């Protein structure tokens, strides 16, 4: 019985680890800004300022 249970458990653990890795990679929080990145200036755009910084 254990000669079947151990490989099945190992395969299930590998599949669960792979699924967790896919979920982590799809979040993409570690890769930086994407192609739709818009730079944000906390002081506002230069056209709205009275004098350049």
mmCIF file as gemmi writes it, N, C-alpha and C atoms, coordinates in Angstrom:
data_model
loop_
_atom_site.group_PDB
_atom_site.id
_atom_site.type_symbol
_atom_site.label_atom_id
_atom_site.label_alt_id
_atom_site.label_comp_id
_atom_site.label_asym_id
_atom_site.label_entity_id
_atom_site.label_seq_id
_atom_site.pdbx_PDB_ins_code
_atom_site.Cartn_x
_atom_site.Cartn_y
_atom_site.Cartn_z
_atom_site.occupancy
_atom_site.B_iso_or_equiv
_atom_site.pdbx_formal_charge
_atom_site.auth_seq_id
_atom_site.auth_asym_id
_atom_site.pdbx_PDB_model_num
ATOM 1 N N . UNK Axp A 1 ? 0.819 -1.202 0 1 0 ? 1 A 1
ATOM 2 C CA . UNK Axp A 1 ? 0 0 0 1 0 ? 1 A 1
ATOM 3 C C . UNK Axp A 1 ? 0.86 1.262 0 1 0 ? 1 A 1
ATOM 4 N N . UNK Axp A 2 ? 1.922 1.267 0.811 1 0 ? 2 A 1
ATOM 5 C CA . UNK Axp A 2 ? 2.741 2.476 0.889 1 0 ? 2 A 1
ATOM 6 C C . UNK Axp A 2 ? 3.553 2.686 -0.383 1 0 ? 2 A 1
ATOM 7 N N . UNK Axp A 3 ? 3.796 1.598 -1.165 1 0 ? 3 A 1
ATOM 8 C CA . UNK Axp A 3 ? 4.549 1.781 -2.412 1 0 ? 3 A 1
ATOM 9 C C . UNK Axp A 3 ? 3.721 2.528 -3.462 1 0 ? 3 A 1
ATOM 10 N N . UNK Axp A 4 ? 2.428 2.639 -3.28 1 0 ? 4 A 1
ATOM 11 C CA . UNK Axp A 4 ? 1.574 3.439 -4.169 1 0 ? 4 A 1
ATOM 12 C C . UNK Axp A 4 ? 1.299 4.795 -3.549 1 0 ? 4 A 1
ATOM 13 N N . UNK Axp A 5 ? 1.13 4.841 -2.242 1 0 ? 5 A 1
ATOM 14 C CA . UNK Axp A 5 ? 0.762 6.065 -1.544 1 0 ? 5 A 1
ATOM 15 C C . UNK Axp A 5 ? 1.871 7.125 -1.597 1 0 ? 5 A 1
ATOM 16 N N . UNK Axp A 6 ? 3.11 6.709 -1.44 1 0 ? 6 A 1
ATOM 17 C CA . UNK Axp A 6 ? 4.227 7.67 -1.414 1 0 ? 6 A 1
ATOM 18 C C . UNK Axp A 6 ? 4.421 8.357 -2.773 1 0 ? 6 A 1
ATOM 19 N N . UNK Axp A 7 ? 4.454 7.646 -3.901 1 0 ? 7 A 1
ATOM 20 C CA . UNK Axp A 7 ? 4.59 8.357 -5.183 1 0 ? 7 A 1
ATOM 21 C C . UNK Axp A 7 ? 3.392 9.245 -5.515 1 0 ? 7 A 1
ATOM 22 N N . UNK Axp A 8 ? 2.197 8.798 -5.16 1 0 ? 8 A 1
ATOM 23 C CA . UNK Axp A 8 ? 1.005 9.621 -5.419 1 0 ? 8 A 1
ATOM 24 C C . UNK Axp A 8 ? 1.073 10.903 -4.594 1 0 ? 8 A 1
ATOM 25 N N . UNK Axp A 9 ? 1.475 10.786 -3.339 1 0 ? 9 A 1
ATOM 26 C CA . UNK Axp A 9 ? 1.621 11.963 -2.482 1 0 ? 9 A 1
ATOM 27 C C . UNK Axp A 9 ? 2.702 12.897 -3.024 1 0 ? 9 A 1
ATOM 28 N N . UNK Axp A 10 ? 3.801 12.343 -3.501 1 0 ? 10 A 1
ATOM 29 C CA . UNK Axp A 10 ? 4.883 13.159 -4.053 1 0 ? 10 A 1
ATOM 30 C C . UNK Axp A 10 ? 4.424 13.9 -5.302 1 0 ? 10 A 1
ATOM 31 N N . UNK Axp A 11 ? 3.678 13.235 -6.167 1 0 ? 11 A 1
ATOM 32 C CA . UNK Axp A 11 ? 3.173 13.888 -7.381 1 0 ? 11 A 1
ATOM 33 C C . UNK Axp A 11 ? 2.2 15 -7.021 1 0 ? 11 A 1
ATOM 34 N N . UNK Axp A 12 ? 1.319 14.746 -6.045 1 0 ? 12 A 1
ATOM 35 C CA . UNK Axp A 12 ? 0.381 15.779 -5.618 1 0 ? 12 A 1
ATOM 36 C C . UNK Axp A 12 ? 1.103 16.989 -5.023 1 0 ? 12 A 1
ATOM 37 N N . UNK Axp A 13 ? 2.141 16.746 -4.251 1 0 ? 13 A 1
ATOM 38 C CA . UNK Axp A 13 ? 2.922 17.845 -3.679 1 0 ? 13 A 1
ATOM 39 C C . UNK Axp A 13 ? 3.652 18.639 -4.772 1 0 ? 13 A 1
ATOM 40 N N . UNK Axp A 14 ? 4.187 17.946 -5.756 1 0 ? 14 A 1
ATOM 41 C CA . UNK Axp A 14 ? 4.845 18.637 -6.865 1 0 ? 14 A 1
ATOM 42 C C . UNK Axp A 14 ? 3.857 19.486 -7.667 1 0 ? 14 A 1
ATOM 43 N N . UNK Axp A 15 ? 2.677 18.947 -7.907 1 0 ? 15 A 1
ATOM 44 C CA . UNK Axp A 15 ? 1.659 19.717 -8.63 1 0 ? 15 A 1
ATOM 45 C C . UNK Axp A 15 ? 1.191 20.926 -7.822 1 0 ? 15 A 1
ATOM 46 N N . UNK Axp A 16 ? 1.048 20.763 -6.523 1 0 ? 16 A 1
ATOM 47 C CA . UNK Axp A 16 ? 0.66 21.892 -5.668 1 0 ? 16 A 1
ATOM 48 C C . UNK Axp A 16 ? 1.751 22.961 -5.661 1 0 ? 16 A 1
ATOM 49 N N . UNK Axp A 17 ? 3.012 22.548 -5.616 1 0 ? 17 A 1
ATOM 50 C CA . UNK Axp A 17 ? 4.117 23.508 -5.675 1 0 ? 17 A 1
ATOM 51 C C . UNK Axp A 17 ? 4.175 24.229 -7.005 1 0 ? 17 A 1
ATOM 52 N N . UNK Axp A 18 ? 3.931 23.516 -8.077 1 0 ? 18 A 1
ATOM 53 C CA . UNK Axp A 18 ? 3.914 24.135 -9.398 1 0 ? 18 A 1
ATOM 54 C C . UNK Axp A 18 ? 2.764 25.133 -9.518 1 0 ? 18 A 1
ATOM 55 N N . UNK Axp A 19 ? 1.597 24.778 -9.002 1 0 ? 19 A 1
ATOM 56 C CA . UNK Axp A 19 ? 0.453 25.692 -9.028 1 0 ? 19 A 1
ATOM 57 C C . UNK Axp A 19 ? 0.744 26.955 -8.21 1 0 ? 19 A 1
ATOM 58 N N . UNK Axp A 20 ? 1.388 26.792 -7.059 1 0 ? 20 A 1
ATOM 59 C CA . UNK Axp A 20 ? 1.734 27.95 -6.236 1 0 ? 20 A 1
ATOM 60 C C . UNK Axp A 20 ? 2.744 28.846 -6.957 1 0 ? 20 A 1
ATOM 61 N N . UNK Axp A 21 ? 3.683 28.245 -7.664 1 0 ? 21 A 1
ATOM 62 C CA . UNK Axp A 21 ? 4.665 29.022 -8.416 1 0 ? 21 A 1
ATOM 63 C C . UNK Axp A 21 ? 4.015 29.792 -9.558 1 0 ? 21 A 1
ATOM 64 N N . UNK Axp A 22 ? 3.046 29.184 -10.22 1 0 ? 22 A 1
ATOM 65 C CA . UNK Axp A 22 ? 2.328 29.871 -11.303 1 0 ? 22 A 1
ATOM 66 C C . UNK Axp A 22 ? 1.541 31.049 -10.749 1 0 ? 22 A 1
ATOM 67 N N . UNK Axp A 23 ? 0.881 30.865 -9.619 1 0 ? 23 A 1
ATOM 68 C CA . UNK Axp A 23 ? 0.125 31.963 -9.003 1 0 ? 23 A 1
ATOM 69 C C . UNK Axp A 23 ? 1.07 33.096 -8.621 1 0 ? 23 A 1
ATOM 70 N N . UNK Axp A 24 ? 2.216 32.774 -8.071 1 0 ? 24 A 1
ATOM 71 C CA . UNK Axp A 24 ? 3.188 33.8 -7.692 1 0 ? 24 A 1
ATOM 72 C C . UNK Axp A 24 ? 3.711 34.546 -8.912 1 0 ? 24 A 1
ATOM 73 N N . UNK Axp A 25 ? 3.979 33.842 -9.992 1 0 ? 25 A 1
ATOM 74 C CA . UNK Axp A 25 ? 4.506 34.484 -11.198 1 0 ? 25 A 1
ATOM 75 C C . UNK Axp A 25 ? 3.454 35.348 -11.882 1 0 ? 25 A 1
ATOM 76 N N . UNK Axp A 26 ? 2.199 34.97 -11.8 1 0 ? 26 A 1
ATOM 77 C CA . UNK Axp A 26 ? 1.147 35.762 -12.437 1 0 ? 26 A 1
ATOM 78 C C . UNK Axp A 26 ? 0.864 37.048 -11.694 1 0 ? 26 A 1
ATOM 79 N N . UNK Axp A 27 ? 1.172 37.099 -10.408 1 0 ? 27 A 1
ATOM 80 C CA . UNK Axp A 27 ? 0.974 38.347 -9.664 1 0 ? 27 A 1
ATOM 81 C C . UNK Axp A 27 ? 1.884 39.434 -10.201 1 0 ? 27 A 1
ATOM 82 N N . UNK Axp A 28 ? 3.106 39.087 -10.532 1 0 ? 28 A 1
ATOM 83 C CA . UNK Axp A 28 ? 4.061 39.955 -11.21 1 0 ? 28 A 1
ATOM 84 C C . UNK Axp A 28 ? 4.38 41.214 -10.419 1 0 ? 28 A 1
ATOM 85 N N . UNK Axp A 29 ? 4.325 41.142 -9.116 1 0 ? 29 A 1
ATOM 86 C CA . UNK Axp A 29 ? 4.67 42.303 -8.309 1 0 ? 29 A 1
ATOM 87 C C . UNK Axp A 29 ? 6.172 42.531 -8.225 1 0 ? 29 A 1
ATOM 88 N N . UNK Axp A 30 ? 6.963 41.532 -8.516 1 0 ? 30 A 1
ATOM 89 C CA . UNK Axp A 30 ? 8.407 41.625 -8.374 1 0 ? 30 A 1
ATOM 90 C C . UNK Axp A 30 ? 9.096 42.075 -9.654 1 0 ? 30 A 1
ATOM 91 N N . UNK Axp A 31 ? 8.356 42.199 -10.758 1 0 ? 31 A 1
ATOM 92 C CA . UNK Axp A 31 ? 8.981 42.472 -12.051 1 0 ? 31 A 1
ATOM 93 C C . UNK Axp A 31 ? 9.089 43.956 -12.367 1 0 ? 31 A 1
ATOM 94 N N . UNK Axp A 32 ? 8.54 44.812 -11.551 1 0 ? 32 A 1
ATOM 95 C CA . UNK Axp A 32 ? 8.616 46.243 -11.814 1 0 ? 32 A 1
ATOM 96 C C . UNK Axp A 32 ? 7.459 46.715 -12.672 1 0 ? 32 A 1
ATOM 97 N N . UNK Axp A 33 ? 7.529 47.945 -13.135 1 0 ? 33 A 1
ATOM 98 C CA . UNK Axp A 33 ? 6.422 48.504 -13.911 1 0 ? 33 A 1
ATOM 99 C C . UNK Axp A 33 ? 6.248 47.791 -15.242 1 0 ? 33 A 1
ATOM 100 N N . UNK Axp A 34 ? 5.011 47.631 -15.653 1 0 ? 34 A 1
ATOM 101 C CA . UNK Axp A 34 ? 4.709 46.954 -16.908 1 0 ? 34 A 1
ATOM 102 C C . UNK Axp A 34 ? 4.725 47.904 -18.084 1 0 ? 34 A 1
ATOM 103 N N . UNK Axp A 35 ? 4.183 47.451 -19.192 1 0 ? 35 A 1
ATOM 104 C CA . UNK Axp A 35 ? 4.183 48.273 -20.401 1 0 ? 35 A 1
ATOM 105 C C . UNK Axp A 35 ? 3.202 49.433 -20.302 1 0 ? 35 A 1
ATOM 106 N N . UNK Axp A 36 ? 2.227 49.348 -19.416 1 0 ? 36 A 1
ATOM 107 C CA . UNK Axp A 36 ? 1.258 50.43 -19.253 1 0 ? 36 A 1
ATOM 108 C C . UNK Axp A 36 ? 1.657 51.404 -18.167 1 0 ? 36 A 1
ATOM 109 N N . UNK Axp A 37 ? 2.907 51.472 -17.829 1 0 ? 37 A 1
ATOM 110 C CA . UNK Axp A 37 ? 3.389 52.312 -16.738 1 0 ? 37 A 1
ATOM 111 C C . UNK Axp A 37 ? 3.308 53.787 -17.105 1 0 ? 37 A 1
ATOM 112 N N . UNK Axp A 38 ? 2.697 54.578 -16.238 1 0 ? 38 A 1
ATOM 113 C CA . UNK Axp A 38 ? 2.66 56.026 -16.405 1 0 ? 38 A 1
ATOM 114 C C . UNK Axp A 38 ? 3.431 56.65 -15.252 1 0 ? 38 A 1
ATOM 115 N N . UNK Axp A 39 ? 4.455 57.434 -15.545 1 0 ? 39 A 1
ATOM 116 C CA . UNK Axp A 39 ? 5.216 58.041 -14.453 1 0 ? 39 A 1
ATOM 117 C C . UNK Axp A 39 ? 4.34 59.03 -13.681 1 0 ? 39 A 1
ATOM 118 N N . UNK Axp A 40 ? 4.482 59.036 -12.377 1 0 ? 40 A 1
ATOM 119 C CA . UNK Axp A 40 ? 3.677 59.903 -11.524 1 0 ? 40 A 1
ATOM 120 C C . UNK Axp A 40 ? 4.597 60.858 -10.797 1 0 ? 40 A 1
ATOM 121 N N . UNK Axp A 41 ? 4.359 62.137 -10.968 1 0 ? 41 A 1
ATOM 122 C CA . UNK Axp A 41 ? 5.128 63.158 -10.279 1 0 ? 41 A 1
ATOM 123 C C . UNK Axp A 41 ? 4.27 63.696 -9.151 1 0 ? 41 A 1
ATOM 124 N N . UNK Axp A 42 ? 4.749 63.612 -7.921 1 0 ? 42 A 1
ATOM 125 C CA . UNK Axp A 42 ? 3.953 64.026 -6.771 1 0 ? 42 A 1
ATOM 126 C C . UNK Axp A 42 ? 3.711 65.527 -6.739 1 0 ? 42 A 1
ATOM 127 N N . UNK Axp A 43 ? 4.539 66.308 -7.427 1 0 ? 43 A 1
ATOM 128 C CA . UNK Axp A 43 ? 4.347 67.758 -7.456 1 0 ? 43 A 1
ATOM 129 C C . UNK Axp A 43 ? 3.416 68.197 -8.574 1 0 ? 43 A 1
ATOM 130 N N . UNK Axp A 44 ? 2.996 67.263 -9.405 1 0 ? 44 A 1
ATOM 131 C CA . UNK Axp A 44 ? 2.125 67.593 -10.521 1 0 ? 44 A 1
ATOM 132 C C . UNK Axp A 44 ? 2.927 67.821 -11.784 1 0 ? 44 A 1
ATOM 133 N N . UNK Axp A 45 ? 2.232 67.941 -12.912 1 0 ? 45 A 1
ATOM 134 C CA . UNK Axp A 45 ? 2.946 68.163 -14.169 1 0 ? 45 A 1
ATOM 135 C C . UNK Axp A 45 ? 3.617 69.528 -14.212 1 0 ? 45 A 1
ATOM 136 N N . UNK Axp A 46 ? 4.683 69.635 -14.985 1 0 ? 46 A 1
ATOM 137 C CA . UNK Axp A 46 ? 5.429 70.89 -15.077 1 0 ? 46 A 1
ATOM 138 C C . UNK Axp A 46 ? 4.575 72.034 -15.608 1 0 ? 46 A 1
ATOM 139 N N . UNK Axp A 47 ? 3.593 71.748 -16.436 1 0 ? 47 A 1
ATOM 140 C CA . UNK Axp A 47 ? 2.775 72.822 -16.993 1 0 ? 47 A 1
ATOM 141 C C . UNK Axp A 47 ? 1.903 73.496 -15.936 1 0 ? 47 A 1
ATOM 142 N N . UNK Axp A 48 ? 1.63 72.831 -14.815 1 0 ? 48 A 1
ATOM 143 C CA . UNK Axp A 48 ? 0.805 73.408 -13.76 1 0 ? 48 A 1
ATOM 144 C C . UNK Axp A 48 ? 1.613 74.151 -12.697 1 0 ? 48 A 1
ATOM 145 N N . UNK Axp A 49 ? 2.905 74.031 -12.754 1 0 ? 49 A 1
ATOM 146 C CA . UNK Axp A 49 ? 3.761 74.705 -11.758 1 0 ? 49 A 1
ATOM 147 C C . UNK Axp A 49 ? 4.03 76.133 -12.201 1 0 ? 49 A 1
ATOM 148 N N . UNK Axp A 50 ? 4.212 77.02 -11.255 1 0 ? 50 A 1
ATOM 149 C CA . UNK Axp A 50 ? 4.488 78.427 -11.579 1 0 ? 50 A 1
ATOM 150 C C . UNK Axp A 50 ? 5.941 78.62 -11.994 1 0 ? 50 A 1
ATOM 151 N N . UNK Axp A 51 ? 6.83 77.863 -11.398 1 0 ? 51 A 1
ATOM 152 C CA . UNK Axp A 51 ? 8.244 77.984 -11.75 1 0 ? 51 A 1
ATOM 153 C C . UNK Axp A 51 ? 8.839 76.586 -11.829 1 0 ? 51 A 1
ATOM 154 N N . UNK Axp A 52 ? 9.765 76.383 -12.723 1 0 ? 52 A 1
ATOM 155 C CA . UNK Axp A 52 ? 10.384 75.054 -12.838 1 0 ? 52 A 1
ATOM 156 C C . UNK Axp A 52 ? 11.23 74.74 -11.615 1 0 ? 52 A 1
ATOM 157 N N . UNK Axp A 53 ? 11.346 73.482 -11.328 1 0 ? 53 A 1
ATOM 158 C CA . UNK Axp A 53 ? 12.12 73.048 -10.159 1 0 ? 53 A 1
ATOM 159 C C . UNK Axp A 53 ? 13.557 72.87 -10.562 1 0 ? 53 A 1
